[in-house]
PDB file of C-alpha atoms and ligand atoms in Angstrom:
ATOM      1  CA  UNK A   5     208.820 151.760   8.474  1.00 70.00           C
ATOM      2  CA  UNK A   6     206.490 154.544   9.635  1.00 83.00           C
ATOM      3  CA  UNK A   7     203.028 153.385  10.693  1.00 93.00           C
ATOM      4  CA  UNK A   8     200.326 155.051   8.547  1.00 95.00           C
ATOM      5  CA  UNK A   9     197.954 157.440  10.297  1.00 96.00           C
ATOM      6  CA  UNK A  10     195.052 156.935  10.515  1.00 98.00           C
ATOM      7  CA  UNK A  11     195.397 153.150  10.820  1.00 98.00           C
ATOM      8  CA  UNK A  12     194.260 150.138  12.708  1.00 98.00           C
ATOM      9  CA  UNK A  13     197.241 148.941  14.738  1.00 98.00           C
ATOM     10  CA  UNK A  14     197.000 145.504  16.321  1.00 99.00           C
ATOM     11  CA  UNK A  15     199.628 144.774  18.963  1.00 98.00           C
ATOM     12  CA  UNK A  16     200.993 141.274  19.466  1.00 98.00           C
ATOM     13  CA  UNK A  17     203.175 140.413  22.456  1.00 98.00           C
ATOM     14  CA  UNK A  18     203.395 138.510  25.712  1.00 98.00           C
ATOM     15  CA  UNK A  19     202.868 140.120  29.078  1.00 98.00           C
ATOM     16  CA  UNK A  20     205.810 142.397  29.835  1.00 97.00           C
ATOM     17  CA  UNK A  21     206.856 142.618  26.176  1.00 98.00           C
ATOM     18  CA  UNK A  22     206.185 146.374  26.210  1.00 97.00           C
ATOM     19  CA  UNK A  23     202.920 146.682  24.239  1.00 98.00           C
ATOM     20  CA  UNK A  24     201.279 149.322  26.444  1.00 98.00           C
ATOM     21  CA  UNK A  25     204.557 151.225  26.843  1.00 97.00           C
ATOM     22  CA  UNK A  26     205.032 151.409  23.068  1.00 97.00           C
ATOM     23  CA  UNK A  27     201.394 152.407  22.528  1.00 98.00           C
ATOM     24  CA  UNK A  28     201.437 155.180  25.118  1.00 97.00           C
ATOM     25  CA  UNK A  29     204.721 156.549  23.772  1.00 96.00           C
ATOM     26  CA  UNK A  30     203.180 157.066  20.319  1.00 97.00           C
ATOM     27  CA  UNK A  31     199.423 157.423  20.667  1.00 98.00           C
ATOM     28  CA  UNK A  32     196.849 159.381  22.627  1.00 98.00           C
ATOM     29  CA  UNK A  33     195.071 157.453  25.380  1.00 98.00           C
ATOM     30  CA  UNK A  34     191.757 157.575  23.488  1.00 98.00           C
ATOM     31  CA  UNK A  35     193.373 155.895  20.479  1.00 98.00           C
ATOM     32  CA  UNK A  36     194.424 152.858  22.519  1.00 98.00           C
ATOM     33  CA  UNK A  37     191.814 150.207  23.249  1.00 98.00           C
ATOM     34  CA  UNK A  38     193.184 147.943  25.963  1.00 98.00           C
ATOM     35  CA  UNK A  39     191.613 144.744  27.287  1.00 98.00           C
ATOM     36  CA  UNK A  40     193.344 145.333  30.637  1.00 97.00           C
ATOM     37  CA  UNK A  41     191.974 148.873  30.906  1.00 98.00           C
ATOM     38  CA  UNK A  42     188.467 147.646  30.018  1.00 98.00           C
ATOM     39  CA  UNK A  43     188.690 144.873  32.659  1.00 98.00           C
ATOM     40  CA  UNK A  44     189.288 147.684  35.109  1.00 97.00           C
ATOM     41  CA  UNK A  45     186.242 149.527  33.753  1.00 98.00           C
ATOM     42  CA  UNK A  46     183.822 146.606  34.037  1.00 98.00           C
ATOM     43  CA  UNK A  47     185.565 144.487  36.680  1.00 98.00           C
ATOM     44  CA  UNK A  48     187.462 144.861  39.920  1.00 97.00           C
ATOM     45  CA  UNK A  49     190.747 145.692  38.195  1.00 96.00           C
ATOM     46  CA  UNK A  50     192.913 145.073  35.135  1.00 94.00           C
ATOM     47  CA  UNK A  51     193.640 141.511  36.298  1.00 93.00           C
ATOM     48  CA  UNK A  52     190.007 140.553  36.957  1.00 95.00           C
ATOM     49  CA  UNK A  53     189.796 137.609  34.553  1.00 94.00           C
ATOM     50  CA  UNK A  54     186.132 137.067  35.467  1.00 97.00           C
ATOM     51  CA  UNK A  55     185.480 140.358  33.676  1.00 98.00           C
ATOM     52  CA  UNK A  56     187.213 139.233  30.456  1.00 97.00           C
ATOM     53  CA  UNK A  57     184.082 138.410  28.449  1.00 98.00           C
ATOM     54  CA  UNK A  58     182.483 141.764  29.264  1.00 98.00           C
ATOM     55  CA  UNK A  59     185.780 143.599  28.641  1.00 98.00           C
ATOM     56  CA  UNK A  60     186.256 141.959  25.234  1.00 98.00           C
ATOM     57  CA  UNK A  61     182.648 142.660  24.253  1.00 98.00           C
ATOM     58  CA  UNK A  62     183.283 146.330  24.983  1.00 98.00           C
ATOM     59  CA  UNK A  63     186.621 146.197  23.179  1.00 98.00           C
ATOM     60  CA  UNK A  64     184.940 144.832  20.030  1.00 98.00           C
ATOM     61  CA  UNK A  65     182.357 147.555  20.205  1.00 98.00           C
ATOM     62  CA  UNK A  66     184.941 150.336  20.615  1.00 98.00           C
ATOM     63  CA  UNK A  67     187.157 148.960  17.830  1.00 98.00           C
ATOM     64  CA  UNK A  68     184.200 148.657  15.481  1.00 98.00           C
ATOM     65  CA  UNK A  69     182.949 152.198  16.204  1.00 98.00           C
ATOM     66  CA  UNK A  70     186.382 153.823  15.877  1.00 98.00           C
ATOM     67  CA  UNK A  71     187.454 151.892  12.790  1.00 98.00           C
ATOM     68  CA  UNK A  72     184.063 152.592  11.182  1.00 98.00           C
ATOM     69  CA  UNK A  73     184.881 156.307  11.553  1.00 98.00           C
ATOM     70  CA  UNK A  74     188.395 155.718  10.178  1.00 98.00           C
ATOM     71  CA  UNK A  75     189.946 156.816  13.462  1.00 98.00           C
ATOM     72  CA  UNK A  76     193.350 155.531  14.475  1.00 98.00           C
ATOM     73  CA  UNK A  77     192.778 152.564  16.757  1.00 98.00           C
ATOM     74  CA  UNK A  78     195.494 150.673  18.611  1.00 99.00           C
ATOM     75  CA  UNK A  79     194.288 147.312  19.907  1.00 99.00           C
ATOM     76  CA  UNK A  80     196.263 146.511  23.065  1.00 98.00           C
ATOM     77  CA  UNK A  81     195.631 142.818  23.827  1.00 98.00           C
ATOM     78  CA  UNK A  82     197.912 139.787  23.610  1.00 98.00           C
ATOM     79  CA  UNK A  83     196.917 139.717  19.929  1.00 98.00           C
ATOM     80  CA  UNK A  84     197.183 135.938  19.713  1.00 98.00           C
ATOM     81  CA  UNK A  85     193.538 135.085  18.911  1.00 98.00           C
ATOM     82  CA  UNK A  86     193.314 134.497  15.129  1.00 98.00           C
ATOM     83  CA  UNK A  87     189.524 134.953  14.959  1.00 98.00           C
ATOM     84  CA  UNK A  88     189.700 138.333  16.686  1.00 98.00           C
ATOM     85  CA  UNK A  89     192.559 139.459  14.441  1.00 98.00           C
ATOM     86  CA  UNK A  90     190.553 138.453  11.344  1.00 98.00           C
ATOM     87  CA  UNK A  91     187.520 140.407  12.592  1.00 98.00           C
ATOM     88  CA  UNK A  92     189.571 143.568  13.221  1.00 98.00           C
ATOM     89  CA  UNK A  93     191.359 143.268   9.876  1.00 98.00           C
ATOM     90  CA  UNK A  94     188.038 142.829   8.050  1.00 98.00           C
ATOM     91  CA  UNK A  95     186.601 145.887   9.815  1.00 98.00           C
ATOM     92  CA  UNK A  96     189.611 147.952   8.711  1.00 98.00           C
ATOM     93  CA  UNK A  97     189.333 146.686   5.101  1.00 98.00           C
ATOM     94  CA  UNK A  98     185.608 147.522   5.068  1.00 98.00           C
ATOM     95  CA  UNK A  99     186.385 151.054   6.266  1.00 98.00           C
ATOM     96  CA  UNK A 100     189.294 151.528   3.873  1.00 98.00           C
ATOM     97  CA  UNK A 101     191.699 151.926   6.796  1.00 98.00           C
ATOM     98  CA  UNK A 102     195.280 150.627   6.592  1.00 98.00           C
ATOM     99  CA  UNK A 103     195.847 147.737   8.999  1.00 98.00           C
ATOM    100  CA  UNK A 104     199.192 147.078  10.633  1.00 98.00           C
ATOM    101  CA  UNK A 105     200.267 144.326  13.012  1.00 98.00           C
ATOM    102  CA  UNK A 106     202.994 145.320  15.479  1.00 98.00           C
ATOM    103  CA  UNK A 107     204.823 142.468  17.179  1.00 98.00           C
ATOM    104  CA  UNK A 108     206.721 143.229  20.384  1.00 98.00           C
ATOM    105  CA  UNK A 109     209.471 140.692  19.814  1.00 97.00           C
ATOM    106  CA  UNK A 110     210.942 140.890  23.300  1.00 98.00           C
ATOM    107  CA  UNK A 111     213.148 137.997  24.442  1.00 97.00           C
ATOM    108  CA  UNK A 112     211.474 135.577  26.852  1.00 98.00           C
ATOM    109  CA  UNK A 113     214.029 136.280  29.578  1.00 98.00           C
ATOM    110  CA  UNK A 114     213.279 140.025  29.381  1.00 98.00           C
ATOM    111  CA  UNK A 115     209.506 139.423  29.619  1.00 98.00           C
ATOM    112  CA  UNK A 116     210.115 137.085  32.573  1.00 98.00           C
ATOM    113  CA  UNK A 117     212.298 139.513  34.457  1.00 97.00           C
ATOM    114  CA  UNK A 118     209.936 142.461  33.854  1.00 97.00           C
ATOM    115  CA  UNK A 119     207.019 140.241  34.866  1.00 96.00           C
ATOM    116  CA  UNK A 120     208.758 139.197  38.090  1.00 96.00           C
ATOM    117  CA  UNK A 121     209.296 142.853  38.997  1.00 96.00           C
ATOM    118  CA  UNK A 122     205.594 143.707  38.681  1.00 94.00           C
ATOM    119  CA  UNK A 123     203.090 144.052  41.508  1.00 92.00           C
ATOM    120  CA  UNK A 124     200.843 141.319  40.111  1.00 91.00           C
ATOM    121  CA  UNK A 125     203.073 138.981  38.073  1.00 94.00           C
ATOM    122  CA  UNK A 126     201.445 136.635  35.603  1.00 95.00           C
ATOM    123  CA  UNK A 127     202.112 133.019  36.739  1.00 96.00           C
ATOM    124  CA  UNK A 128     205.252 131.601  35.060  1.00 96.00           C
ATOM    125  CA  UNK A 129     203.326 128.879  33.209  1.00 97.00           C
ATOM    126  CA  UNK A 130     200.875 131.436  31.839  1.00 97.00           C
ATOM    127  CA  UNK A 131     203.735 133.563  30.533  1.00 98.00           C
ATOM    128  CA  UNK A 132     205.302 130.464  28.947  1.00 98.00           C
ATOM    129  CA  UNK A 133     202.103 129.704  27.075  1.00 98.00           C
ATOM    130  CA  UNK A 134     201.749 133.366  26.019  1.00 98.00           C
ATOM    131  CA  UNK A 135     205.293 133.338  24.613  1.00 98.00           C
ATOM    132  CA  UNK A 136     204.514 130.163  22.625  1.00 98.00           C
ATOM    133  CA  UNK A 137     201.269 131.705  21.315  1.00 98.00           C
ATOM    134  CA  UNK A 138     203.129 134.853  20.230  1.00 98.00           C
ATOM    135  CA  UNK A 139     205.716 132.736  18.351  1.00 98.00           C
ATOM    136  CA  UNK A 140     202.911 130.875  16.554  1.00 98.00           C
ATOM    137  CA  UNK A 141     201.143 134.157  15.757  1.00 98.00           C
ATOM    138  CA  UNK A 142     204.316 135.701  14.332  1.00 97.00           C
ATOM    139  CA  UNK A 143     204.475 132.813  11.845  1.00 96.00           C
ATOM    140  CA  UNK A 144     200.856 133.390  10.782  1.00 98.00           C
ATOM    141  CA  UNK A 145     200.826 137.172  10.330  1.00 98.00           C
ATOM    142  CA  UNK A 146     202.523 137.370   6.933  1.00 97.00           C
ATOM    143  CA  UNK A 147     199.793 135.255   5.327  1.00 97.00           C
ATOM    144  CA  UNK A 148     196.904 137.156   6.940  1.00 98.00           C
ATOM    145  CA  UNK A 149     196.932 140.153   4.612  1.00 97.00           C
ATOM    146  CA  UNK A 150     198.108 143.008   6.877  1.00 98.00           C
ATOM    147  CA  UNK A 151     199.319 146.101   5.040  1.00 98.00           C
ATOM    148  CA  UNK A 152     202.462 145.838   7.158  1.00 97.00           C
ATOM    149  CA  UNK A 153     203.826 143.610   9.878  1.00 98.00           C
ATOM    150  CA  UNK A 154     206.249 145.471  12.120  1.00 97.00           C
ATOM    151  CA  UNK A 155     208.500 143.458  14.402  1.00 97.00           C
ATOM    152  CA  UNK A 156     209.959 145.559  17.228  1.00 97.00           C
ATOM    153  CA  UNK A 157     212.753 144.698  19.642  1.00 93.00           C
ATOM    154  CA  UNK A 158     213.143 146.343  23.089  1.00 92.00           C
ATOM    155  CA  UNK A 159     215.524 148.907  21.561  1.00 90.00           C
ATOM    156  CA  UNK A 160     212.613 150.266  19.500  1.00 88.00           C
ATOM    157  CA  UNK A 161     210.546 150.995  22.645  1.00 83.00           C
ATOM    158  CA  UNK A 162     211.434 154.007  24.785  1.00 78.00           C
ATOM    159  CA  UNK A 163     211.925 152.835  28.373  1.00 72.00           C
ATOM    160  CA  UNK A 164     210.498 155.945  30.014  1.00 55.00           C
ATOM    161  CA  UNK A 165     207.744 158.350  29.144  1.00 50.00           C
ATOM    162  CA  UNK A 166     204.113 159.059  29.886  1.00 46.00           C
ATOM    163  CA  UNK A 167     201.977 156.002  30.552  1.00 45.00           C
ATOM    164  CA  UNK A 168     198.353 156.283  29.525  1.00 43.00           C
ATOM    165  CA  UNK A 169     197.306 152.661  29.686  1.00 41.00           C
ATOM    166  CA  UNK A 170     198.158 149.664  31.874  1.00 47.00           C
TER     167      UNK A 170
HETATM  168  P1  LIG B  29     200.774 143.320  29.657  1.00 60.89           P
HETATM  169  O1  LIG B  29     200.398 142.351  28.562  1.00 60.89           O
HETATM  170  O2  LIG B  29     200.932 142.616  30.967  1.00 60.89           O
HETATM  171  O3  LIG B  29     199.900 144.518  29.712  1.00 60.89           O
HETATM  172  P2  LIG B  29     202.758 144.881  28.196  1.00 60.89           P
HETATM  173  O4  LIG B  29     203.215 144.143  26.977  1.00 60.89           O
HETATM  174  O5  LIG B  29     201.736 145.935  27.996  1.00 60.89           O
HETATM  175  O6  LIG B  29     202.285 143.821  29.296  1.00 60.89           O
HETATM  176  P3  LIG B  29     204.278 146.966  29.462  1.00 60.89           P
HETATM  177  O7  LIG B  29     203.323 147.195  30.564  1.00 60.89           O
HETATM  178  O8  LIG B  29     204.337 147.969  28.350  1.00 60.89           O
HETATM  179  O9  LIG B  29     204.054 145.486  28.850  1.00 60.89           O
HETATM  180  O10 LIG B  29     205.757 146.797  30.004  1.00 60.89           O
HETATM  181  C1  LIG B  29     206.042 145.917  31.085  1.00 60.89           C
HETATM  182  C2  LIG B  29     207.099 146.533  31.968  1.00 60.89           C
HETATM  183  O11 LIG B  29     208.287 146.684  31.208  1.00 60.89           O
HETATM  184  C3  LIG B  29     206.727 147.922  32.461  1.00 60.89           C
HETATM  185  O12 LIG B  29     207.161 148.041  33.797  1.00 60.89           O
HETATM  186  C4  LIG B  29     207.494 148.862  31.543  1.00 60.89           C
HETATM  187  O13 LIG B  29     207.845 150.055  32.189  1.00 60.89           O
HETATM  188  C5  LIG B  29     208.720 148.041  31.204  1.00 60.89           C
HETATM  189  N1  LIG B  29     209.219 148.331  29.857  1.00 60.89           N
HETATM  190  C6  LIG B  29     208.507 148.309  28.723  1.00 60.89           C
HETATM  191  N2  LIG B  29     209.282 148.615  27.659  1.00 60.89           N
HETATM  192  C7  LIG B  29     210.525 148.832  28.162  1.00 60.89           C
HETATM  193  C8  LIG B  29     211.796 149.164  27.572  1.00 60.89           C
HETATM  194  N3  LIG B  29     211.957 149.327  26.262  1.00 60.89           N
HETATM  195  N4  LIG B  29     212.848 149.279  28.395  1.00 60.89           N
HETATM  196  C9  LIG B  29     212.718 149.096  29.715  1.00 60.89           C
HETATM  197  N5  LIG B  29     211.559 148.771  30.338  1.00 60.89           N
HETATM  198  C10 LIG B  29     210.481 148.651  29.576  1.00 60.89           C
HETATM  199 MG1  LIG B  30     199.833 146.186  28.724  1.00 60.89          MG
END
């Protein structure tokens, strides 16, 4: 299914599932609002968890401003917080913008092996809890009222290509 454009696109996926890769293969950098990128803006780097509250405050502000102008907005976070998803979906509804959830349904072993190959791997127990949260979220999405829920496997994500976001 093609994703409408403009649209609000909310990514859902564990670390290493390929969210940022998929986003940068399809969207301009300015269209992607990434919590990791904003941690780098207001903190010491994309992994600076102490900067999370400030990064998410900025993220909410950017999403609200872009969606209010009916600009395509791709929200690149884990996507597993139901209250945040509801807020973004409501903002899109209020603006008359189609809202799509995109789940990166990447097998746990693939996320783990990609994670292990990274410079700053997420601790194994953190990844385990992310994978569980993504599974729970996938079960909730259909009832949340998205215009479409897209579930992608690794074959749907180009492996190479320009990278605009972390
Ligand atoms: P995080 O939540 O940590 O930001 P992410 O979901 O954004 O993770 P990416 O950064 O997009 O994940 O991808 C993780 C790693 O997997 C990267 O090194 C990327 O190049 C690689 N990767 C992503 N998609 C594919 C694919 N389809 N085939 C091969 N490698 C991929
Ligand atoms: Mg990412």
